[in-house]
């Protein structure tokens, strides 16, 4: 099947081009100023629209079991929502498995969760919940045989790692060609503060950000940067950055040539800690928590300047009903995480591009090109060159979207962005040349998504990722 997208503005990491784009058999075949369709080619009119690589969301948690609950989106509903929001690839963070399990244990589970369910292509990040010789040995096979070239480790939560385990894991991940991603928060500081707050009878959502202020996160970021340096300059990727102090530590490390990258999320750019005072404050409980409004500006500056490399969602959906049933409104008993996989592309486009903060090209860099490079999907994904998968989003800057959970495609019961009116509209999403969503309507197919065995982390791509904003 051939499709020709005509009269749009193609946007890639390098710039904008008034070109048509020909798709043949799921792959981009050609791009040129004027391409004539033959009789078998379906023409898609994109006049006035941007035609961009489909989004790559490198931080989701579908079907995650956090002990007290399982998130309400599985790989079908989660990827369906992603597709309707212009995202064509997700990389999901595997959740923790039983104590002592090996790396392949969770991988097998996640293959079962996703196979025949996902509507767009997907990969997995490994999870390191303990470190011993067997785990260190197993990392090589995960990268070379299974296509898992990134792993997450946690400095808080149940399976937090201590410094010696972090050091051993970082050094080995570098050796086997994998990127270490980390959830950075100082667990001990959080525990002390949480106990004090609860002992004083402070259980309301407003006390959640007070139990884990930004110094807890910034301290853990600086610690990880230094441990990565000690582990022979192991490549490091910080997930879900929420604040400017952490960003300063990262900028300092980069000035010294350290291979570190950082992701932020729309919730940290657009929501703030006043949400915890709302009647539905439990709906905003996530970690790190939402911060004061001044932190948002620092993150926006970092996005535009090239100091922040990716925008992902950390989509981890627990419904309002789940949250209230489990916690009764107590922040310390509520599962953490926010939904948002369907809103990332539009929110960043509306507030970033149309808000005058970033160029369309920088938008592509943040939402797909850098994610593809960092996580072993380049040049097949995140790019509009002939030969790449025809994973595309057609974005209309003249349209408007009112975010309302009723229109979304996840399995939850609320959106943290409810009622936001955004300039811009996602007209079309294509996954390997197939139309999977049109104007908010899901047109895809359960099982269309394929597992992506990712290439090992490529240090030679580093120079392409550092600043160079357009
Ligand atoms: O609160 C959050 N972010 N939940 C999802 C798991 C994680 O820490 O990324
Ligand atoms: Zn995390
Ligand atoms: Zn997460």
Coordinates of C-alpha atoms and ligand atoms in Angstrom, one line a residue:
X1 CA 0.0 0.0 0.0
X2 CA 1.3 3.4 -1.0
X3 CA 0.4 6.7 0.7
X4 CA 1.5 10.2 -0.3
X5 CA 1.4 13.0 2.2
X6 CA 1.2 16.2 0.1
X7 CA 1.7 19.9 0.7
X8 CA 2.7 19.7 4.4
X9 CA 5.8 21.1 6.1
X10 CA 8.1 18.2 6.9
X11 CA 10.0 18.7 10.2
X12 CA 13.0 16.8 11.3
X13 CA 15.8 17.3 13.7
X14 CA 17.6 19.5 11.1
X15 CA 14.9 21.8 10.0
X16 CA 11.6 22.4 8.1
X17 CA 11.0 21.6 4.4
X18 CA 8.1 22.1 2.1
X19 CA 8.1 18.6 0.7
X20 CA 5.8 15.7 -0.1
X21 CA 6.5 12.4 1.6
X22 CA 5.9 9.0 -0.1
X23 CA 5.2 5.9 2.0
X24 CA 5.5 2.4 0.5
X25 CA 5.0 -0.8 2.4
X26 CA 5.3 0.9 5.8
X27 CA 8.5 2.7 5.1
X28 CA 9.4 6.2 3.9
X29 CA 10.4 5.8 0.3
X30 CA 11.0 9.4 -0.9
X31 CA 10.7 13.1 0.0
X32 CA 10.8 15.8 -2.6
X33 CA 9.2 19.2 -3.4
X34 CA 6.5 17.6 -5.7
X35 CA 5.8 13.9 -5.9
X36 CA 3.1 12.8 -8.4
X37 CA 0.9 9.9 -7.1
X38 CA 0.2 6.9 -9.3
X39 CA -3.2 5.2 -9.4
X40 CA -2.5 2.9 -6.5
X41 CA -1.4 5.7 -4.1
X42 CA -3.7 7.2 -1.5
X43 CA -3.1 10.9 -1.1
X44 CA -3.3 12.5 2.3
X45 CA -3.6 16.3 2.1
X46 CA -1.5 18.1 4.8
X47 CA -1.7 21.7 3.6
X48 CA -1.0 24.0 6.6
X49 CA 0.2 21.1 8.8
X50 CA 3.5 19.9 10.1
X51 CA 4.4 16.3 9.2
X52 CA 6.8 15.0 11.9
X53 CA 8.3 11.8 13.1
X54 CA 5.8 10.1 15.4
X55 CA 6.5 10.6 19.0
X56 CA 8.7 8.2 21.0
X57 CA 7.7 8.1 24.6
X58 CA 10.7 6.5 26.4
X59 CA 9.0 6.4 29.9
X60 CA 5.8 4.6 30.4
X61 CA 4.5 2.1 33.0
X62 CA 1.8 -0.1 31.4
X63 CA 0.3 -2.9 33.5
X64 CA 2.7 -2.2 36.3
X65 CA 2.2 -4.0 39.6
X66 CA 3.4 -1.7 42.4
X67 CA 2.4 -4.1 45.2
X68 CA -0.6 -2.3 46.5
X69 CA -2.1 -2.0 43.1
X70 CA -1.8 -2.6 39.3
X71 CA -2.0 0.4 37.1
X72 CA -5.2 0.6 35.1
X73 CA -3.6 0.8 31.6
X74 CA -2.3 -2.3 30.0
X75 CA -0.4 -2.5 26.7
X76 CA -3.6 -2.2 24.7
X77 CA -5.2 0.8 26.3
X78 CA -1.9 2.5 27.0
X79 CA -0.7 2.2 23.4
X80 CA -4.1 3.1 22.1
X81 CA -4.0 6.3 24.0
X82 CA -0.4 6.9 22.9
X83 CA -1.4 6.5 19.2
X84 CA -4.3 8.9 19.5
X85 CA -1.9 11.4 21.0
X86 CA 0.6 11.2 18.1
X87 CA 3.1 8.7 19.7
X88 CA 4.2 5.8 17.6
X89 CA 6.7 4.1 19.9
X90 CA 6.9 3.6 23.6
X91 CA 9.6 2.1 25.7
X92 CA 8.1 0.8 28.9
X93 CA 9.9 0.5 32.2
X94 CA 9.5 -3.0 33.6
X95 CA 8.2 -3.1 37.1
X96 CA 9.8 -5.0 39.9
X97 CA 9.4 -8.8 40.0
X98 CA 9.6 -11.2 43.0
X99 CA 12.5 -10.7 45.3
X100 CA 15.7 -12.2 43.9
X101 CA 14.4 -12.7 40.4
X102 CA 16.8 -12.4 37.5
X103 CA 16.6 -9.9 34.6
X104 CA 15.0 -12.4 32.2
X105 CA 12.2 -13.1 34.6
X106 CA 10.6 -9.7 34.1
X107 CA 11.5 -9.6 30.4
X108 CA 9.5 -12.8 29.9
X109 CA 6.6 -11.3 31.8
X110 CA 6.6 -8.1 29.9
X111 CA 6.7 -9.9 26.5
X112 CA 3.6 -11.7 27.6
X113 CA 1.9 -8.5 28.7
X114 CA 2.6 -6.7 25.4
X115 CA 2.5 -9.4 22.6
X116 CA -0.7 -9.2 20.6
X117 CA -1.9 -6.2 22.7
X118 CA 0.2 -3.2 21.6
X119 CA -1.1 -1.1 18.8
X120 CA 2.2 0.7 18.2
X121 CA 5.8 -0.5 18.3
X122 CA 7.3 -1.0 21.8
X123 CA 10.5 -1.8 23.7
X124 CA 11.4 -2.4 27.3
X125 CA 13.9 -1.0 29.7
X126 CA 15.3 -3.6 32.1
X127 CA 15.0 -3.1 35.8
X128 CA 17.8 -3.8 38.3
X129 CA 16.4 -4.6 41.7
X130 CA 19.5 -6.2 43.1
X131 CA 23.1 -6.6 42.1
X132 CA 25.2 -9.8 42.3
X133 CA 27.6 -11.6 40.0
X134 CA 24.8 -13.5 38.2
X135 CA 22.9 -10.2 37.5
X136 CA 26.1 -8.5 36.3
X137 CA 26.8 -11.5 34.0
X138 CA 23.2 -11.6 32.7
X139 CA 23.3 -8.0 31.5
X140 CA 25.4 -8.9 28.5
X141 CA 22.7 -11.4 27.2
X142 CA 20.0 -8.8 27.8
X143 CA 21.7 -6.3 25.5
X144 CA 23.1 -8.7 22.9
X145 CA 20.4 -11.3 22.6
X146 CA 17.3 -9.6 23.8
X147 CA 17.6 -6.0 22.5
X148 CA 17.3 -4.5 26.0
X149 CA 20.0 -1.8 25.9
X150 CA 18.9 0.4 28.8
X151 CA 18.1 -0.4 32.5
X152 CA 16.6 1.5 35.3
X153 CA 17.8 1.6 38.8
X154 CA 16.1 3.2 41.8
X155 CA 17.6 5.2 44.7
X156 CA 14.3 5.0 46.5
X157 CA 11.3 2.6 46.7
X158 CA 11.4 -1.0 47.8
X159 CA 14.4 -2.1 45.7
X160 CA 16.6 0.9 46.0
X161 CA 20.3 0.3 45.4
X162 CA 23.1 1.3 47.7
X163 CA 26.3 3.0 46.4
X164 CA 28.4 -0.1 46.0
X165 CA 25.7 -1.8 43.9
X166 CA 25.2 1.3 41.9
X167 CA 28.9 1.5 41.1
X168 CA 29.1 -2.1 40.1
X169 CA 26.0 -1.9 37.9
X170 CA 27.1 1.3 36.2
X171 CA 30.5 -0.1 35.3
X172 CA 29.1 -3.3 33.9
X173 CA 26.3 -1.5 32.0
X174 CA 28.9 0.6 30.3
X175 CA 30.9 -2.5 29.5
X176 CA 28.0 -4.3 27.8
X177 CA 26.8 -1.3 25.8
X178 CA 23.8 -0.3 27.9
X179 CA 22.5 3.1 29.2
X180 CA 21.8 3.3 32.9
X181 CA 18.6 5.3 33.7
X182 CA 17.9 6.3 37.2
X183 CA 15.1 7.4 39.5
X184 CA 17.0 9.8 41.7
X185 CA 15.6 10.6 45.1
X186 CA 17.3 10.4 48.5
X187 CA 15.4 7.6 50.2
X188 CA 16.7 8.2 53.8
X189 CA 15.8 11.9 53.7
X190 CA 12.3 11.1 52.5
X191 CA 11.8 8.5 55.1
X192 CA 12.8 10.8 58.0
X193 CA 10.5 13.6 56.7
X194 CA 7.6 11.4 56.0
X195 CA 7.7 9.8 59.5
X196 CA 7.8 13.3 61.1
X197 CA 4.9 14.5 59.0
X198 CA 2.7 11.4 59.7
X199 CA 3.6 11.6 63.4
X200 CA 2.3 15.1 63.4
X201 CA -0.9 14.0 61.8
X202 CA -0.2 15.4 58.4
X203 CA -1.7 13.0 55.9
X204 CA -3.2 15.2 53.2
X205 CA -1.8 15.3 49.7
X206 CA -0.3 18.7 50.3
X207 CA 2.3 17.0 52.6
X208 CA 3.5 14.8 49.8
X209 CA 5.8 17.5 48.2
X210 CA 6.9 18.4 51.7
X211 CA 8.0 14.9 52.4
X212 CA 10.3 14.9 49.3
X213 CA 11.4 18.5 48.5
X214 CA 13.6 19.2 45.6
X215 CA 16.8 18.8 47.6
X216 CA 16.1 15.1 47.9
X217 CA 16.0 14.8 44.1
X218 CA 19.0 17.2 43.5
X219 CA 21.2 15.4 46.0
X220 CA 20.5 12.1 44.4
X221 CA 21.2 13.5 40.9
X222 CA 24.6 14.9 42.0
X223 CA 25.4 11.6 43.7
X224 CA 24.6 9.6 40.6
X225 CA 26.7 12.0 38.4
X226 CA 29.7 11.4 40.7
X227 CA 29.1 7.6 40.9
X228 CA 28.9 7.5 37.1
X229 CA 32.2 9.4 36.9
X230 CA 33.8 6.9 39.4
X231 CA 32.5 4.0 37.3
X232 CA 34.7 5.1 34.4
X233 CA 32.4 7.8 33.0
X234 CA 29.5 5.4 32.6
X235 CA 26.7 6.8 30.4
X236 CA 23.8 8.0 32.6
X237 CA 20.3 9.1 31.9
X238 CA 18.3 10.9 34.6
X239 CA 14.5 10.3 34.3
X240 CA 11.6 12.7 35.2
X241 CA 13.6 15.8 36.2
X242 CA 11.4 18.2 38.1
X243 CA 13.6 21.1 39.1
X244 CA 16.3 23.6 38.3
X245 CA 18.8 22.7 40.9
X246 CA 19.2 19.1 39.6
X247 CA 19.5 20.6 36.1
X248 CA 22.4 22.8 37.3
X249 CA 24.3 19.7 38.5
X250 CA 23.7 18.1 35.1
X251 CA 24.9 21.1 33.2
X252 CA 28.1 21.2 35.3
X253 CA 28.8 17.5 34.6
X254 CA 28.2 18.1 30.8
X255 CA 30.6 21.1 30.8
X256 CA 33.2 18.7 32.2
X257 CA 32.4 16.3 29.3
X258 CA 30.5 13.7 31.2
X259 CA 28.1 11.6 29.2
X260 CA 24.9 12.4 31.0
X261 CA 21.4 13.1 29.6
X262 CA 18.2 14.1 31.1
X263 CA 14.5 13.8 30.6
X264 CA 11.6 15.9 31.9
X265 CA 7.8 15.4 31.6
X266 CA 4.9 17.6 30.7
X267 CA 3.6 17.5 34.3
X268 CA 6.7 19.3 35.6
X269 CA 6.5 21.9 32.8
X270 CA 2.8 22.7 33.1
X271 CA 1.5 21.7 36.6
X272 CA 2.6 22.9 40.0
X273 CA 2.3 22.0 43.6
X274 CA -0.9 24.0 44.1
X275 CA -2.6 21.0 42.6
X276 CA -2.1 19.2 46.0
X277 CA -4.6 21.7 47.5
X278 CA -7.4 20.7 45.1
X279 CA -10.2 18.5 46.3
X280 CA -8.8 15.8 44.1
X281 CA -5.2 16.4 45.2
X282 CA -4.6 12.6 45.3
X283 CA -4.8 12.6 41.6
X284 CA -1.5 14.5 41.4
X285 CA 0.5 12.2 43.7
X286 CA 3.7 11.2 41.9
X287 CA 7.4 11.1 42.6
X288 CA 9.2 13.3 42.3
X289 CA 6.3 15.6 43.2
X290 CA 5.1 18.6 41.3
X291 CA 7.1 21.6 42.3
X292 CA 6.6 25.4 42.8
X293 CA 5.9 27.3 39.6
X294 CA 9.3 28.9 39.4
X295 CA 10.8 25.5 38.6
X296 CA 8.8 25.2 35.5
X297 CA 10.5 28.2 33.9
X298 CA 13.9 26.7 34.6
X299 CA 12.9 23.5 32.8
X300 CA 11.5 25.4 29.8
X301 CA 14.8 27.3 29.5
X302 CA 16.7 24.0 29.7
X303 CA 14.5 22.6 26.9
X304 CA 15.2 25.5 24.6
X305 CA 18.9 25.7 25.4
X306 CA 19.6 22.0 24.7
X307 CA 20.3 21.2 28.4
X308 CA 17.4 18.8 28.6
X309 CA 17.4 16.1 26.0
X310 CA 14.0 14.4 26.0
X311 CA 10.4 14.8 27.1
X312 CA 8.7 11.6 28.1
X313 CA 5.5 11.1 30.2
X314 CA 6.2 8.6 33.0
X315 CA 2.6 7.5 32.3
X316 CA 1.6 5.4 35.3
X317 CA -2.1 5.5 35.5
X318 CA -4.0 4.8 38.7
X319 CA -7.6 5.9 38.6
X320 CA -9.1 8.3 41.0
X321 CA -11.3 5.4 42.3
X322 CA -8.2 3.3 42.9
X323 CA -6.3 6.1 44.6
X324 CA -9.2 6.9 47.0
X325 CA -10.0 3.3 47.8
X326 CA -6.4 2.5 48.7
X327 CA -5.4 5.7 50.4
X328 CA -8.6 7.3 51.8
X329 CA -6.8 10.6 50.9
X330 CA -3.6 9.8 52.8
X331 CA -0.6 10.6 50.6
X332 CA 1.6 7.9 52.2
X333 CA -0.8 5.1 51.2
X334 CA -1.5 6.1 47.7
X335 CA 0.1 4.6 44.6
X336 CA 2.2 7.2 42.8
X337 CA 2.2 8.2 39.2
X338 CA 0.2 10.3 36.6
X339 CA -1.4 9.5 33.3
X340 CA -0.5 11.6 30.3
X341 CA 0.7 9.4 27.4
X342 CA -2.0 10.8 25.1
X343 CA -1.2 14.5 25.9
X344 CA 2.5 14.8 25.7
X345 CA 2.8 15.7 22.0
X346 CA 0.0 18.2 22.0
X347 CA 1.0 19.9 25.2
X348 CA 4.6 20.3 24.2
X349 CA 3.6 21.5 20.7
X350 CA 1.0 24.0 22.1
X351 CA 3.0 25.4 25.0
X352 CA 6.5 24.9 23.5
X353 CA 6.2 25.5 19.8
X354 CA 3.1 27.6 19.5
X355 CA 4.0 29.3 22.8
X356 CA 7.2 30.5 21.2
X357 CA 9.6 28.6 23.5
X358 CA 11.0 26.0 21.1
X359 CA 11.1 25.6 17.3
X360 CA 9.3 22.8 15.5
X361 CA 12.7 21.2 14.9
X362 CA 13.6 21.2 18.6
X363 CA 10.2 19.7 19.3
X364 CA 11.1 16.8 17.0
X365 CA 14.5 16.5 18.7
X366 CA 12.9 16.3 22.2
X367 CA 10.0 14.0 21.4
X368 CA 11.5 11.6 18.9
X369 CA 15.0 12.1 17.5
X370 CA 17.0 12.2 20.7
X371 CA 14.9 9.4 22.2
X372 CA 15.6 7.3 19.2
X373 CA 19.4 8.0 19.3
X374 CA 19.7 7.4 23.0
X375 CA 17.7 4.2 23.1
X376 CA 19.0 2.4 20.1
X377 CA 16.2 3.0 17.6
X378 CA 18.0 5.4 15.2
X379 CA 17.8 5.7 12.2
X380 CA 14.8 3.5 11.9
X381 CA 12.7 5.7 14.2
X382 CA 12.7 9.4 15.0
X383 CA 13.6 10.5 11.5
X384 CA 12.1 11.2 8.1
X385 CA 14.8 9.9 5.8
X386 CA 14.0 7.3 3.1
X387 CA 14.3 3.9 4.7
X388 CA 12.9 4.9 8.1
X389 CA 9.7 3.4 9.3
X390 CA 6.7 5.5 8.3
X391 CA 5.9 6.5 11.9
X392 CA 4.4 9.9 11.5
X393 CA 2.2 12.5 13.1
X394 CA 0.4 15.3 11.2
X395 CA 0.0 18.3 13.5
X396 CA -2.3 21.2 12.6
X397 CA -1.3 24.4 14.3
X398 CA -4.6 26.1 13.3
X399 CA -6.7 23.6 15.2
X400 CA -7.6 23.7 18.8
X401 CA -8.0 20.9 21.4
X402 CA -9.9 21.0 24.7
X403 CA -8.4 18.3 26.9
X404 CA -11.1 16.3 28.6
X405 CA -10.8 12.8 29.9
X406 CA -14.0 11.9 28.0
X407 CA -12.2 12.2 24.8
X408 CA -9.1 10.3 25.9
X409 CA -8.4 6.6 25.2
X410 CA -6.8 5.3 28.4
X411 CA -8.5 3.1 31.0
X412 CA -8.5 5.6 33.8
X413 CA -11.1 8.1 35.0
X414 CA -9.4 11.4 35.0
X415 CA -6.8 13.6 33.3
X416 CA -4.5 15.9 35.2
X417 CA -4.8 18.3 32.3
X418 CA -8.6 18.4 32.4
X419 CA -10.1 21.6 30.9
X420 CA -6.8 22.8 29.4
X421 CA -7.5 24.4 26.0
X422 CA -4.5 24.0 23.7
X423 CA -3.8 25.6 20.4
X424 CA -3.1 22.8 17.8
X425 CA -4.6 19.6 16.9
X426 CA -3.3 16.1 16.1
X427 CA -4.9 15.2 12.7
X428 CA -3.3 11.9 12.0
X429 CA -1.0 9.3 13.4
X430 CA 0.6 6.6 11.2
X431 CA 2.5 3.6 12.5
X432 CA 4.6 1.9 9.8
X433 CA 2.4 3.5 7.2
X434 CA -0.9 2.4 8.8
X435 CA -3.3 5.1 10.0
X436 CA -3.8 4.3 13.6
X437 CA -5.6 7.5 14.7
X438 CA -7.4 10.4 13.0
X439 CA -8.6 13.5 14.7
X440 CA -8.9 11.8 18.1
X441 CA -10.5 8.6 16.8
X442 CA -8.6 5.4 17.3
X443 CA -8.3 3.5 14.0
X444 CA -5.6 1.0 14.8
X445 CA -5.5 -2.6 15.6
X446 CA -4.6 -4.6 18.7
X447 CA -1.5 -6.5 18.0
X448 CA -0.2 -4.3 15.2
X449 CA 2.7 -3.1 17.5
X450 CA 5.9 -5.0 17.2
X451 CA 8.6 -5.5 19.8
X452 CA 11.7 -3.5 19.0
X453 CA 15.0 -5.2 19.9
X454 CA 17.1 -2.1 20.4
X455 CA 20.7 -1.6 19.4
X456 CA 23.4 -1.2 22.1
X457 CA 24.0 2.2 23.4
X458 CA 26.2 4.1 20.9
X459 CA 28.7 6.4 22.5
X460 CA 29.6 7.8 19.1
X461 CA 26.2 9.4 18.9
X462 CA 26.9 11.5 21.9
X463 CA 28.1 14.6 20.0
X464 CA 24.9 14.7 18.0
X465 CA 22.9 14.9 21.2
X466 CA 24.7 17.7 22.9
X467 CA 23.1 21.2 22.6
X468 CA 22.9 22.4 19.1
X469 CA 19.4 23.8 19.5
X470 CA 17.9 25.4 16.3
Ligands
LIG1 O1 5.4 8.5 40.8 C1 5.9 7.9 39.8 N1 6.7 8.6 39.0 N2 5.5 6.7 39.5 C2 6.0 5.9 38.5 C3 7.2 5.1 38.8 C4 8.5 6.0 38.7 O2 9.0 6.4 39.8 O3 8.9 6.3 37.6
LIG2 ZN1 10.8 7.0 38.6
LIG3 ZN1 8.5 6.1 35.9

